[in-house]
Amino acid sequence: QQGYAFQKYHLPPAQAAMDPQKALETAKHFFMSSPQEQPVDPHYPLLRRRVQFNADARGRNVVILVLESLQWKSIDALAGTSTGATPHLDKLIAQGQVFKQFYSSSPDASLFGIGTILSGVCRITGFPYYGRGLETVSVSALGRLFAKEGYQTYFVQASSYKWMYIGPLARQMGFTVYSGEDLTPLLPYRAKETVSDYEALMRLADSVQAASQPFLGVFFSLSTHEPFDAFYPLAFGNGAEKTFAQQFASDKYTRNLAYTDWAIGQFVGRLKQAGLYDNTVFILVGDHPRRGFSGSEPKEMFRIPFVLAA
């Protein structure tokens, strides 16, 4: 508890002792080394604007798949394994660009991760973050940015609006439609009113099929969050629930990831049937790595998949 309080309210000694000019030069090396971006004002050296684009993707639909606690090594196409847990994600990854050194803003906090994805502002030690003050200042909002370009914007997660405050965050980020608390169970679960990733993805499919294009759809998964049994359907996919339960009997996280992968396959199938697939850009990313993971290097605690498929 003392460590958490220190991290939350105070700068680490190394940060507090760092020379501001040295910190600025270090940051400029990372943030402004690209010839595609230039500073807007010399008095604000970290504020930059894009001056060159690699491609014009305006008019394309965008689907961002944010998977809870997504571990790099759990996806066969990334880890080079053959567990059979992620065949649909593997297909997307095979036709996409994989970024092998991508890191989350937190090792285990979903609100930090999804807040960073939707706002572009990482959590910085000692400063407020979404849900704890950052929402009171003006920052970029993904939903509003796309809406300004004429996009329909949708955000879905199978949860109540109080779940990690994701619903209020999505609405504040300018998403015109947020679905979570109003979803109807389509599969059987242990708890009668439970919904999970399949229901959320089918709602997103319904929304984008009825939308005037282009659209931005963000899906935030739930099944790989504890408690695993609560969000795993009792039946789906003509017996897939039994197959996955047997195949991944010792690892409920991977079992649930296989379910989410199945649900994503159903969603992709809906887009193909509607003729939307070929004009859609898919982004796969995790909010943070699996909780409790420890690697040989500290940075591995933050490493997550990021894939762009178009």
Backbone as numpy.savetxt, mean C-alpha at the origin, in Angstrom:
# Nx Ny Nz CAx CAy CAz Cx Cy Cz
8.47 0.90 26.88 7.65 2.11 26.88 8.51 3.37 26.88
9.58 3.33 27.65 10.46 4.49 27.67 11.10 4.72 26.30
11.47 3.61 25.65 12.06 3.74 24.31 11.08 4.33 23.32
9.82 3.91 23.43 8.80 4.43 22.52 8.58 5.91 22.77
8.51 6.32 24.04 8.30 7.73 24.35 9.45 8.58 23.83
10.68 8.07 23.99 11.84 8.81 23.49 11.77 8.97 21.98
11.42 7.88 21.29 11.37 7.92 19.84 10.26 8.84 19.36
9.18 8.89 20.12 8.00 9.63 19.69 8.17 11.14 19.86
8.79 11.56 20.96 8.77 12.97 21.30 10.11 13.68 21.16
11.19 12.94 21.00 12.51 13.57 20.98 13.32 13.09 19.78
14.17 13.98 19.29 15.09 13.59 18.24 16.18 12.69 18.82
16.58 11.66 18.09 17.72 10.85 18.54 18.95 11.74 18.65
19.87 11.43 19.56 21.07 12.27 19.75 21.83 12.51 18.46
21.93 11.49 17.59 22.68 11.67 16.34 22.03 12.72 15.45
20.68 12.73 15.43 19.99 13.74 14.63 20.12 15.12 15.25
19.98 15.17 16.58 20.04 16.46 17.26 21.42 17.11 17.11
22.46 16.28 17.04 23.82 16.81 16.96 24.27 17.09 15.54
23.48 16.71 14.55 23.91 16.85 13.16 23.92 18.32 12.73
24.96 18.69 12.02 25.06 20.04 11.49 23.99 20.26 10.43
23.17 21.30 10.52 22.07 21.51 9.56 22.54 21.60 8.11
23.66 22.27 7.87 24.15 22.41 6.51 24.59 21.07 5.95
25.22 20.26 6.79 25.63 18.93 6.36 24.41 18.06 6.06
23.39 18.18 6.90 22.16 17.42 6.68 21.50 17.84 5.37
21.54 19.15 5.07 20.94 19.64 3.84 21.68 19.11 2.62
22.99 19.12 2.66 23.76 18.63 1.53 23.54 17.13 1.32
23.41 16.39 2.42 23.13 14.96 2.32 21.77 14.73 1.69
20.79 15.49 2.14 19.44 15.33 1.60 19.39 15.72 0.12
20.09 16.76 -0.25 20.10 17.19 -1.65 20.69 16.10 -2.54
21.66 15.38 -2.02 22.26 14.31 -2.80 21.23 13.26 -3.17
20.32 12.97 -2.23 19.30 11.95 -2.48 18.12 12.51 -3.25
17.68 13.71 -2.91 16.42 14.23 -3.43 16.58 15.00 -4.74
17.77 15.50 -5.03 17.89 16.40 -6.17 18.99 15.97 -7.13
19.37 14.72 -7.10 20.42 14.27 -8.01 19.88 14.01 -9.40
18.57 13.86 -9.53 17.98 13.55 -10.82 17.89 14.80 -11.70
18.30 14.70 -12.96 18.16 15.84 -13.87 16.71 16.11 -14.23
15.82 15.20 -13.85 14.40 15.40 -14.16 13.72 16.36 -13.19
14.40 16.68 -12.09 13.81 17.56 -11.09 14.75 18.71 -10.78
14.16 19.88 -10.59 14.94 21.07 -10.31 14.33 21.82 -9.14
15.16 22.57 -8.38 14.61 23.33 -7.26 13.71 24.45 -7.75
12.69 24.72 -6.99 11.76 25.79 -7.32 12.30 27.14 -6.87
12.90 27.15 -5.68 13.37 28.39 -5.07 14.64 28.08 -4.30
15.73 28.80 -4.53 16.99 28.49 -3.83 16.87 28.62 -2.32
15.90 29.39 -1.84 15.72 29.51 -0.41 15.05 28.27 0.19
14.44 27.45 -0.68 13.79 26.22 -0.23 14.36 25.05 -1.05
15.59 24.64 -0.74 16.31 23.71 -1.62 15.70 22.32 -1.74
14.82 21.92 -0.83 14.21 20.61 -0.94 12.87 20.65 -1.66
12.36 21.84 -1.93 11.13 21.97 -2.70 11.50 21.94 -4.17
10.98 20.97 -4.91 11.41 20.78 -6.29 10.22 20.56 -7.21
10.46 20.69 -8.48 9.40 20.49 -9.46 9.92 19.61 -10.58
9.02 18.85 -11.13 9.38 17.94 -12.22 9.49 18.74 -13.52
10.61 18.59 -14.22 10.82 19.32 -15.46 10.88 18.39 -16.67
10.95 17.11 -16.44 11.04 16.15 -17.53 10.30 14.87 -17.15
9.52 14.33 -18.06 8.76 13.12 -17.78 9.24 12.00 -18.70
9.31 10.80 -18.14 9.73 9.65 -18.94 8.66 9.22 -19.92
7.40 9.36 -19.51 6.30 8.93 -20.37 5.04 9.68 -19.95
4.12 9.80 -20.86 2.86 10.45 -20.58 1.82 9.38 -20.33
1.42 9.22 -19.07 0.46 8.17 -18.70 -0.92 8.75 -18.43
-1.14 10.02 -18.80 -2.46 10.60 -18.55 -3.53 9.84 -19.32
-4.65 9.64 -18.66 -5.74 8.92 -19.28 -5.75 7.44 -18.97
-4.66 6.93 -18.43 -4.64 5.52 -18.04 -5.26 5.36 -16.66
-5.94 4.25 -16.47 -6.45 3.93 -15.14 -5.30 3.48 -14.25
-5.45 3.70 -12.96 -4.41 3.33 -12.00 -5.05 2.54 -10.87
-4.48 1.38 -10.56 -4.90 0.57 -9.42 -3.69 0.36 -8.52
-3.80 0.77 -7.28 -2.73 0.59 -6.30 -3.16 -0.48 -5.32
-2.42 -1.56 -5.29 -2.68 -2.68 -4.39 -1.73 -2.56 -3.21
-2.24 -2.13 -2.06 -1.44 -2.01 -0.85 -1.73 -3.22 0.02
-0.73 -4.06 0.23 -0.94 -5.29 0.98 -0.38 -5.17 2.39
-1.23 -5.53 3.33 -0.86 -5.46 4.75 0.32 -6.38 5.06
1.32 -5.81 5.74 2.48 -6.58 6.22 3.12 -7.40 5.10
3.30 -6.79 3.95 3.79 -7.53 2.78 5.29 -7.76 2.87
5.66 -9.03 2.91 7.06 -9.41 3.04 7.62 -9.78 1.67
8.79 -9.26 1.35 9.43 -9.54 0.06 9.55 -11.04 -0.19
10.02 -11.76 0.81 10.31 -13.18 0.63 9.05 -14.04 0.54
7.86 -13.46 0.78 6.62 -14.24 0.73 6.03 -14.33 -0.67
6.57 -13.56 -1.61 6.07 -13.57 -2.99 7.03 -14.36 -3.85
6.52 -15.41 -4.47 7.40 -16.32 -5.22 8.20 -15.61 -6.29
7.58 -14.73 -7.04 8.27 -14.06 -8.15 9.40 -13.17 -7.68
9.36 -12.72 -6.43 10.42 -11.86 -5.90 11.48 -12.67 -5.16
11.02 -13.67 -4.43 11.96 -14.46 -3.62 12.61 -15.59 -4.39
12.09 -15.90 -5.61 12.63 -17.00 -6.37 12.23 -18.35 -5.82
11.10 -18.39 -5.11 10.60 -19.63 -4.53 9.43 -20.17 -5.35
8.91 -21.30 -4.95 7.80 -21.91 -5.68 6.78 -22.49 -4.70
6.38 -21.68 -3.75 5.40 -22.14 -2.76 4.01 -22.26 -3.35
3.73 -21.51 -4.41 2.41 -21.51 -5.00 1.42 -20.61 -4.31
1.89 -19.74 -3.41 1.00 -18.88 -2.64 0.55 -17.65 -3.42
1.34 -17.20 -4.42 1.05 -15.91 -5.06 1.05 -15.99 -6.59
0.32 -16.89 -7.21 0.39 -17.01 -8.67 -0.13 -15.78 -9.41
-1.16 -15.12 -8.88 -1.72 -13.96 -9.58 -0.82 -12.74 -9.44
-0.25 -12.55 -8.27 0.72 -11.47 -8.12 1.96 -11.75 -8.96
2.35 -13.01 -9.05 3.52 -13.37 -9.86 3.32 -12.96 -11.32
2.09 -13.13 -11.84 1.81 -12.77 -13.23 1.94 -11.26 -13.44
1.43 -10.49 -12.49 1.58 -9.03 -12.59 3.05 -8.64 -12.54
3.78 -9.24 -11.61 5.18 -8.89 -11.44 6.00 -9.26 -12.67
5.65 -10.36 -13.31 6.41 -10.82 -14.48 6.37 -9.81 -15.62
5.32 -9.01 -15.69 5.20 -8.03 -16.77 5.49 -6.62 -16.28
6.04 -6.50 -15.09 6.25 -5.17 -14.52 7.70 -4.87 -14.23
7.90 -3.72 -13.64 9.22 -3.26 -13.22 9.32 -3.42 -11.70
10.32 -4.18 -11.25 10.50 -4.42 -9.82 11.57 -3.48 -9.28
11.24 -2.79 -8.20 12.20 -1.91 -7.53 12.73 -2.67 -6.31
13.99 -3.05 -6.37 14.53 -4.00 -5.40 15.02 -3.34 -4.11
15.12 -2.03 -4.09 15.54 -1.35 -2.86 14.50 -0.30 -2.51
13.38 -0.79 -2.02 12.26 0.08 -1.65 11.94 -0.19 -0.19
11.69 0.88 0.57 11.56 0.73 2.01 10.34 1.47 2.54
9.75 0.91 3.59 8.58 1.53 4.20 9.02 2.61 5.18
8.04 3.43 5.58 8.35 4.51 6.53 8.29 4.01 7.97
7.93 2.76 8.17 7.86 2.19 9.51 8.04 0.68 9.40
8.63 0.04 10.42 8.78 -1.42 10.35 7.49 -2.17 10.63
6.50 -1.53 11.27 5.33 -2.32 11.66 4.06 -1.51 11.91
3.96 -0.29 11.44 2.77 0.53 11.72 2.05 0.86 10.42
0.83 0.37 10.27 0.09 0.54 9.02 -0.25 2.00 8.75
-0.59 2.75 9.78 -0.99 4.14 9.57 0.16 4.95 9.00
1.39 4.66 9.44 2.55 5.34 8.86 2.67 5.01 7.38
2.53 3.71 7.07 2.73 3.26 5.70 1.69 3.81 4.75
0.41 3.64 5.07 -0.63 4.12 4.16 -0.67 5.63 4.12
-0.34 6.29 5.23 -0.27 7.75 5.24 0.80 8.27 4.30
1.95 7.57 4.27 3.03 7.95 3.37 2.63 7.75 1.91
1.97 6.64 1.63 1.56 6.34 0.25 0.57 7.38 -0.26
-0.37 7.79 0.58 -1.42 8.70 0.14 -1.01 10.16 0.16
0.01 10.49 0.95 0.40 11.90 1.07 1.78 12.20 0.50
2.61 11.18 0.37 3.98 11.42 -0.07 4.87 11.94 1.04
4.39 11.96 2.28 5.17 12.48 3.41 5.51 11.33 4.34
6.79 11.02 4.45 7.23 9.94 5.34 7.15 10.37 6.80
6.98 9.38 7.64 7.05 9.67 9.08 8.51 9.93 9.44
8.75 11.01 10.16 10.09 11.37 10.60 10.11 11.37 12.12
11.09 10.72 12.71 11.18 10.62 14.16 11.15 12.00 14.81
10.26 12.17 15.78 10.17 13.43 16.49 9.18 14.40 15.91
8.57 14.07 14.77 7.62 14.96 14.13 6.26 14.27 14.01
5.19 15.04 13.87 3.86 14.42 13.79 3.68 13.61 12.51
2.74 12.68 12.56 2.43 11.85 11.41 0.92 11.77 11.29
0.43 11.14 10.24 -1.01 11.06 10.05 -1.68 10.33 11.20
-2.70 10.96 11.74 -3.38 10.45 12.92 -2.87 11.09 14.19
-1.72 11.74 14.10 -1.13 12.41 15.26 -0.62 13.80 14.89
-1.35 14.50 14.04 -1.02 15.91 13.82 -0.71 16.31 12.40
-0.16 15.40 11.59 0.21 15.79 10.23 -1.01 16.16 9.40
-2.17 15.60 9.76 -3.38 15.89 8.99 -3.84 17.34 9.18
-3.26 18.06 10.12 -3.68 19.44 10.36 -2.93 20.44 9.48
-1.96 19.96 8.70 -1.21 20.86 7.83 -1.49 20.51 6.38
-1.13 21.40 5.50 -1.41 21.21 4.08 -0.30 20.38 3.43
-0.65 19.19 2.97 0.30 18.34 2.25 -0.39 17.82 1.00
0.38 17.23 0.11 -0.21 16.68 -1.10 -1.13 15.52 -0.75
-2.24 15.42 -1.47 -3.25 14.39 -1.21 -3.52 13.65 -2.50
-3.24 12.36 -2.51 -3.29 11.57 -3.74 -4.65 11.65 -4.42
-5.72 11.49 -3.64 -7.05 11.54 -4.22 -7.36 12.86 -4.89
-7.01 13.94 -4.24 -7.29 15.27 -4.80 -6.44 15.54 -6.04
-5.19 15.07 -6.02 -4.33 15.28 -7.18 -4.90 14.59 -8.42
-5.39 13.37 -8.26 -5.99 12.65 -9.39 -7.33 13.25 -9.79
-8.12 13.65 -8.79 -9.42 14.26 -9.10 -9.24 15.54 -9.91
-8.18 16.28 -9.63 -7.90 17.51 -10.37 -7.66 17.23 -11.84
-7.17 16.01 -12.15 -6.92 15.61 -13.53 -8.11 14.90 -14.16
-9.25 14.94 -13.48 -10.46 14.36 -14.04 -10.67 12.90 -13.74
-9.94 12.35 -12.77 -10.08 10.95 -12.42 -11.21 10.74 -11.41
-11.88 9.59 -11.51 -12.74 9.11 -10.44 -11.84 8.39 -9.44
-12.05 8.63 -8.16 -11.14 8.09 -7.15 -11.90 7.22 -6.16
-11.33 6.02 -5.90 -11.97 5.06 -5.01 -10.93 4.48 -4.06
-11.35 4.26 -2.83 -10.48 3.63 -1.83 -11.31 2.57 -1.12
-10.78 1.35 -1.04 -11.51 0.27 -0.36 -10.59 -0.48 0.59
-11.12 -0.77 1.75 -10.50 -1.70 2.68 -11.62 -2.35 3.48
-11.53 -3.63 3.68 -12.61 -4.36 4.37 -12.49 -4.16 5.87
-12.92 -3.01 6.35 -12.82 -2.74 7.77 -13.79 -1.64 8.15
-14.03 -1.51 9.44 -14.86 -0.41 9.91 -14.07 0.88 9.80
-14.78 2.00 9.87 -14.11 3.29 9.68 -13.15 3.59 10.83
-13.28 2.89 11.95 -12.39 3.12 13.09 -11.12 2.28 13.02
-11.06 1.39 12.04 -9.91 0.50 11.95 -8.66 1.29 11.57
-7.80 1.57 12.55 -6.55 2.31 12.33 -6.79 3.68 11.71
-8.03 4.17 11.74 -8.37 5.49 11.18 -8.10 5.58 9.68
-8.12 4.44 9.00 -7.84 4.43 7.58 -8.94 5.14 6.81
-10.22 4.91 7.19 -11.33 5.54 6.49 -11.26 7.05 6.51
-11.14 7.68 7.69 -11.01 9.14 7.73 -9.80 9.65 6.95
-8.70 8.91 7.00 -7.51 9.32 6.25 -7.78 9.31 4.76
-8.46 8.26 4.28 -8.75 8.18 2.84 -9.65 9.32 2.41
-10.64 9.64 3.22 -11.53 10.75 2.86 -10.78 12.08 2.86
-9.90 12.25 3.84 -9.13 13.49 3.89 -8.17 13.61 2.71
-7.72 12.47 2.20 -6.83 12.47 1.05 -7.57 12.68 -0.27
-8.87 12.96 -0.19 -9.61 13.37 -1.37 -10.26 12.26 -2.16
-10.35 11.05 -1.59 -11.03 9.97 -2.30 -12.54 10.17 -2.18
-13.20 10.25 -3.31 -14.63 10.57 -3.32 -15.48 9.41 -2.83
-14.97 8.19 -2.95 -15.72 7.03 -2.50 -14.80 6.19 -1.61
-15.22 5.99 -0.39 -14.51 5.09 0.52 -15.47 3.99 0.93
-15.04 2.75 0.78 -15.86 1.61 1.17 -15.12 0.78 2.19
-15.82 0.36 3.19 -15.23 -0.48 4.21 -16.31 -0.93 5.16
-16.88 0.04 5.86 -17.89 -0.28 6.85 -19.23 -0.69 6.25
-19.42 -0.42 4.95 -20.71 -0.71 4.33 -20.68 -1.97 3.45
-19.62 -2.74 3.52 -19.52 -3.93 2.69 -20.42 -5.06 3.22
-20.96 -5.83 2.30 -21.80 -6.97 2.64 -21.02 -8.26 2.47
-21.07 -9.18 3.44 -20.35 -10.46 3.29 -20.80 -11.23 2.04
-19.83 -11.65 1.27 -20.09 -12.49 0.10 -19.60 -13.91 0.30
-18.72 -14.09 1.28 -18.18 -15.40 1.64 -18.48 -15.68 3.11
-18.49 -16.93 3.51 -18.73 -17.25 4.92 -17.46 -17.08 5.76
-17.62 -16.48 6.95 -16.51 -16.28 7.88 -16.92 -16.79 9.26
-15.95 -16.86 10.15 -16.24 -17.32 11.50 -17.22 -16.40 12.21
-17.04 -15.11 12.04 -17.98 -14.13 12.58 -18.95 -13.74 11.47
-20.22 -13.70 11.79 -21.28 -13.57 10.79 -21.15 -12.33 9.93
-20.81 -11.20 10.51 -20.78 -9.94 9.77 -19.40 -9.60 9.20
-18.45 -10.51 9.31 -17.09 -10.22 8.85 -17.03 -10.10 7.33
-16.20 -9.18 6.87 -15.85 -9.10 5.45 -14.34 -9.05 5.37
-13.80 -9.37 4.21 -12.36 -9.38 4.06 -12.00 -8.90 2.65
-10.87 -9.38 2.14 -10.32 -8.79 0.92 -11.18 -9.04 -0.31
-11.82 -10.20 -0.39 -12.65 -10.48 -1.56 -13.80 -9.48 -1.67
-14.46 -9.21 -0.57 -15.57 -8.25 -0.60 -15.09 -6.86 -1.01
-13.94 -6.45 -0.49 -13.41 -5.13 -0.83 -13.05 -5.05 -2.31
-12.42 -6.06 -2.83 -12.01 -6.04 -4.23 -13.21 -6.12 -5.18
-14.24 -6.87 -4.79 -15.43 -6.91 -5.64 -16.16 -5.56 -5.63
-16.13 -4.86 -4.49 -16.71 -3.52 -4.47 -15.91 -2.58 -5.36
-14.60 -2.70 -5.33 -13.77 -1.86 -6.19 -14.04 -2.18 -7.66
-14.18 -3.45 -7.99 -14.49 -3.84 -9.37 -15.83 -3.27 -9.80
-16.84 -3.35 -8.93 -18.15 -2.77 -9.26 -18.03 -1.28 -9.52
-17.25 -0.59 -8.68 -17.13 0.87 -8.79 -16.44 1.29 -10.08
-15.31 0.65 -10.40 -14.56 1.09 -11.57 -15.27 0.70 -12.86
-16.02 -0.40 -12.83 -16.77 -0.77 -14.03 -17.87 0.24 -14.34
-18.42 0.83 -13.29 -19.48 1.82 -13.48 -18.96 3.23 -13.64
-17.65 3.41 -13.48 -17.07 4.75 -13.50 -16.86 5.24 -14.92
-16.91 6.56 -15.05 -16.43 7.16 -16.28 -14.92 7.22 -16.17
-14.23 6.72 -17.16 -12.78 6.65 -17.07 -12.16 8.04 -17.27
-10.95 8.25 -16.79 -10.10 7.30 -16.08 -10.41 7.25 -14.59
-9.86 6.25 -13.92 -10.11 6.10 -12.49 -8.83 5.75 -11.75
-8.81 6.10 -10.48 -7.77 5.69 -9.54 -8.45 4.84 -8.48
-8.01 3.61 -8.32 -8.55 2.73 -7.29 -7.45 2.25 -6.37
-7.65 2.44 -5.07 -6.67 1.99 -4.08 -7.32 0.92 -3.22
-6.67 -0.23 -3.14 -7.12 -1.34 -2.30 -6.09 -1.57 -1.21
-6.56 -1.61 0.04 -5.69 -1.89 1.18 -6.16 -3.19 1.80
-5.32 -4.23 1.75 -5.74 -5.57 2.17 -5.83 -5.66 3.69
-6.48 -6.73 4.13 -6.73 -6.93 5.56 -6.32 -8.31 6.05
-6.36 -9.31 5.18 -6.29 -10.70 5.65 -4.95 -11.05 6.28
-3.86 -10.37 5.92 -2.56 -10.69 6.49 -2.28 -9.88 7.76
-3.34 -9.33 8.33 -3.24 -8.67 9.63 -3.82 -9.60 10.69
-3.20 -9.62 11.87 -3.77 -10.40 12.95 -5.15 -9.87 13.35
-6.05 -10.71 13.82 -5.97 -12.17 13.96 -6.24 -12.86 12.63
-5.35 -13.72 12.20 -5.42 -14.32 10.87 -6.70 -15.11 10.64
-7.12 -15.85 11.65 -8.31 -16.69 11.46 -9.58 -15.87 11.23
-9.62 -14.66 11.79 -10.84 -13.85 11.69 -11.10 -13.41 10.26
-10.06 -13.21 9.47 -10.21 -12.64 8.13 -10.02 -13.68 7.02
-9.97 -14.94 7.40 -9.80 -16.02 6.42 -11.15 -16.70 6.23
-11.69 -16.73 5.00 -13.02 -17.30 4.77 -13.08 -18.80 5.07
-14.24 -19.24 5.48 -14.46 -20.66 5.71 -14.56 -21.44 4.41
-14.92 -20.74 3.34 -15.02 -21.40 2.03 -14.86 -20.36 0.93
-14.08 -20.70 -0.09 -13.94 -19.86 -1.28 -13.21 -20.64 -2.35
-13.42 -20.26 -3.58 -12.65 -20.82 -4.69 -12.76 -22.31 -4.87
-13.96 -22.86 -4.68 -14.16 -24.31 -4.90 -13.17 -25.17 -4.11
-13.08 -24.86 -2.84 -12.22 -25.66 -1.97 -10.82 -25.12 -1.76
-10.55 -23.91 -2.26 -9.21 -23.34 -2.10 -8.86 -23.14 -0.63
-9.88 -22.87 0.20 -9.61 -22.63 1.62 -8.98 -23.87 2.27
-9.41 -25.07 1.87 -8.85 -26.30 2.43 -7.45 -26.56 1.86
-7.30 -26.31 0.57 -5.99 -26.52 -0.06 -4.93 -25.65 0.58
-5.24 -24.36 0.75 -4.28 -23.43 1.35 -4.02 -23.78 2.81
-5.09 -24.17 3.53 -4.93 -24.50 4.95 -4.01 -25.70 5.13
-4.07 -26.66 4.23 -3.19 -27.83 4.30 -1.77 -27.49 3.84
-1.70 -26.74 2.75 -0.39 -26.44 2.17 0.44 -25.53 3.07
-0.24 -24.62 3.78 0.46 -23.66 4.63 0.00 -23.80 6.08
-0.09 -25.04 6.52 -0.62 -25.33 7.86 0.21 -24.70 8.96
1.51 -24.56 8.75 2.39 -24.03 9.79 2.58 -22.52 9.69
1.96 -21.89 8.71 2.17 -20.45 8.51 0.86 -19.80 8.06
0.09 -19.30 9.01 -1.20 -18.71 8.69 -1.05 -17.40 7.91
0.05 -16.72 8.09 0.29 -15.50 7.31 0.32 -15.83 5.82
1.10 -16.85 5.44 1.19 -17.23 4.04 -0.13 -17.80 3.54
-0.82 -18.55 4.39 -2.15 -19.05 4.02 -3.08 -17.90 3.67
-3.08 -16.85 4.49 -3.96 -15.71 4.24 -3.49 -14.89 3.04
-2.19 -14.81 2.84 -1.68 -14.13 1.66 -2.13 -14.85 0.39
-2.17 -16.18 0.44 -2.65 -16.95 -0.71 -4.12 -16.64 -0.99
-4.90 -16.43 0.07 -6.30 -16.03 -0.11 -6.40 -14.65 -0.76
-5.60 -13.70 -0.27 -5.61 -12.37 -0.87 -5.19 -12.42 -2.33
-4.19 -13.24 -2.63 -3.75 -13.40 -4.01 -4.89 -13.95 -4.87
-5.63 -14.92 -4.35 -6.80 -15.45 -5.07 -7.81 -14.35 -5.33
-8.09 -13.53 -4.31 -9.06 -12.44 -4.46 -8.58 -11.42 -5.49
-7.29 -11.14 -5.52 -6.75 -10.22 -6.52 -6.92 -10.82 -7.91
-6.75 -12.12 -8.03 -6.97 -12.79 -9.31 -8.41 -12.62 -9.78
-9.36 -12.72 -8.85 -10.77 -12.50 -9.20 -11.00 -11.06 -9.66
-10.36 -10.13 -9.00 -10.49 -8.72 -9.36 -9.90 -8.44 -10.74
-8.71 -8.97 -11.00 -8.08 -8.78 -12.31 -8.95 -9.39 -13.41
-9.55 -10.54 -13.11 -10.45 -11.16 -14.07 -11.64 -10.27 -14.40
-12.17 -9.58 -13.39 -13.27 -8.66 -13.63 -12.84 -7.51 -14.55
-11.64 -7.00 -14.34 -11.15 -5.91 -15.19 -10.97 -6.38 -16.63
-10.49 -7.60 -16.81 -10.31 -8.13 -18.16 -11.66 -8.30 -18.85
-12.65 -8.83 -18.13 -13.98 -9.01 -18.70 -14.60 -7.68 -19.11
-14.30 -6.64 -18.36 -14.87 -5.32 -18.65 -14.06 -4.54 -19.67
-12.95 -5.11 -20.15 -12.12 -4.41 -21.12 -11.30 -3.28 -20.53
-11.04 -3.32 -19.22 -10.31 -2.25 -18.54 -8.85 -2.60 -18.26
-8.51 -3.86 -18.40 -7.20 -4.33 -17.95 -6.05 -3.70 -18.74
-6.16 -3.67 -20.05 -5.04 -3.23 -20.89 -4.71 -1.76 -20.71
-5.66 -0.97 -20.23 -5.43 0.46 -20.05 -5.22 0.82 -18.58
-4.85 -0.16 -17.78 -4.69 0.06 -16.34 -3.25 -0.16 -15.91
-2.74 0.77 -15.14 -1.42 0.66 -14.52 -1.61 0.10 -13.11
-0.89 -0.96 -12.80 -0.98 -1.58 -11.48 0.27 -1.25 -10.66
0.06 -0.89 -9.42 1.16 -0.68 -8.49 0.96 -1.61 -7.30
1.95 -2.42 -7.01 1.92 -3.33 -5.87 2.93 -2.84 -4.84
2.45 -2.66 -3.60 3.34 -2.15 -2.56 2.82 -2.64 -1.21
3.70 -2.73 -0.24 3.29 -3.07 1.12 3.24 -1.83 1.98
2.44 -1.89 3.05 2.45 -0.76 3.99 3.67 -0.83 4.90
4.09 -2.05 5.21 5.30 -2.28 6.01 5.59 -3.78 5.97
6.79 -4.21 6.38 7.08 -5.65 6.40 6.27 -6.35 7.49
6.37 -7.65 7.48 5.67 -8.45 8.48 6.20 -8.15 9.87
5.29 -7.94 10.80 5.66 -7.57 12.15 6.50 -8.67 12.79
7.55 -8.23 13.49 8.42 -9.18 14.17 9.56 -9.69 13.32
9.60 -9.29 12.05 10.68 -9.75 11.18 11.99 -9.08 11.57
13.05 -9.83 11.56 14.38 -9.28 11.81 15.35 -9.87 10.80
16.16 -9.04 10.21 17.12 -9.50 9.22 18.53 -9.27 9.69
19.48 -9.66 8.85 20.88 -9.50 9.21 21.32 -8.04 9.15
20.59 -7.23 8.37 20.90 -5.82 8.27 19.70 -5.01 8.74
19.93 -3.89 9.45 18.81 -3.08 9.95 17.84 -2.65 8.85
18.36 -2.34 7.67 17.47 -1.84 6.62 16.48 -2.91 6.16
16.82 -4.19 6.38 15.90 -5.25 5.99 14.61 -5.20 6.80
14.64 -4.55 7.96 13.43 -4.38 8.76 12.41 -3.51 8.05
12.88 -2.71 7.04 12.00 -1.77 6.36 11.77 -2.13 4.89
12.42 -3.14 4.40 12.33 -3.46 2.98 10.97 -4.07 2.62
10.32 -3.53 1.61 9.03 -4.03 1.16 9.03 -4.09 -0.36
8.15 -4.91 -0.93 8.04 -4.95 -2.39 7.43 -3.67 -2.95
7.91 -3.29 -4.12 7.28 -2.23 -4.91 7.42 -2.60 -6.37
6.29 -2.75 -7.04 6.28 -3.19 -8.43 5.34 -2.30 -9.22
5.77 -1.89 -10.40 4.95 -1.10 -11.32 4.71 -1.95 -12.56
3.46 -2.29 -12.82 3.12 -3.13 -13.97 2.14 -2.39 -14.87
2.49 -2.26 -16.13 1.64 -1.53 -17.08 1.73 -2.20 -18.43
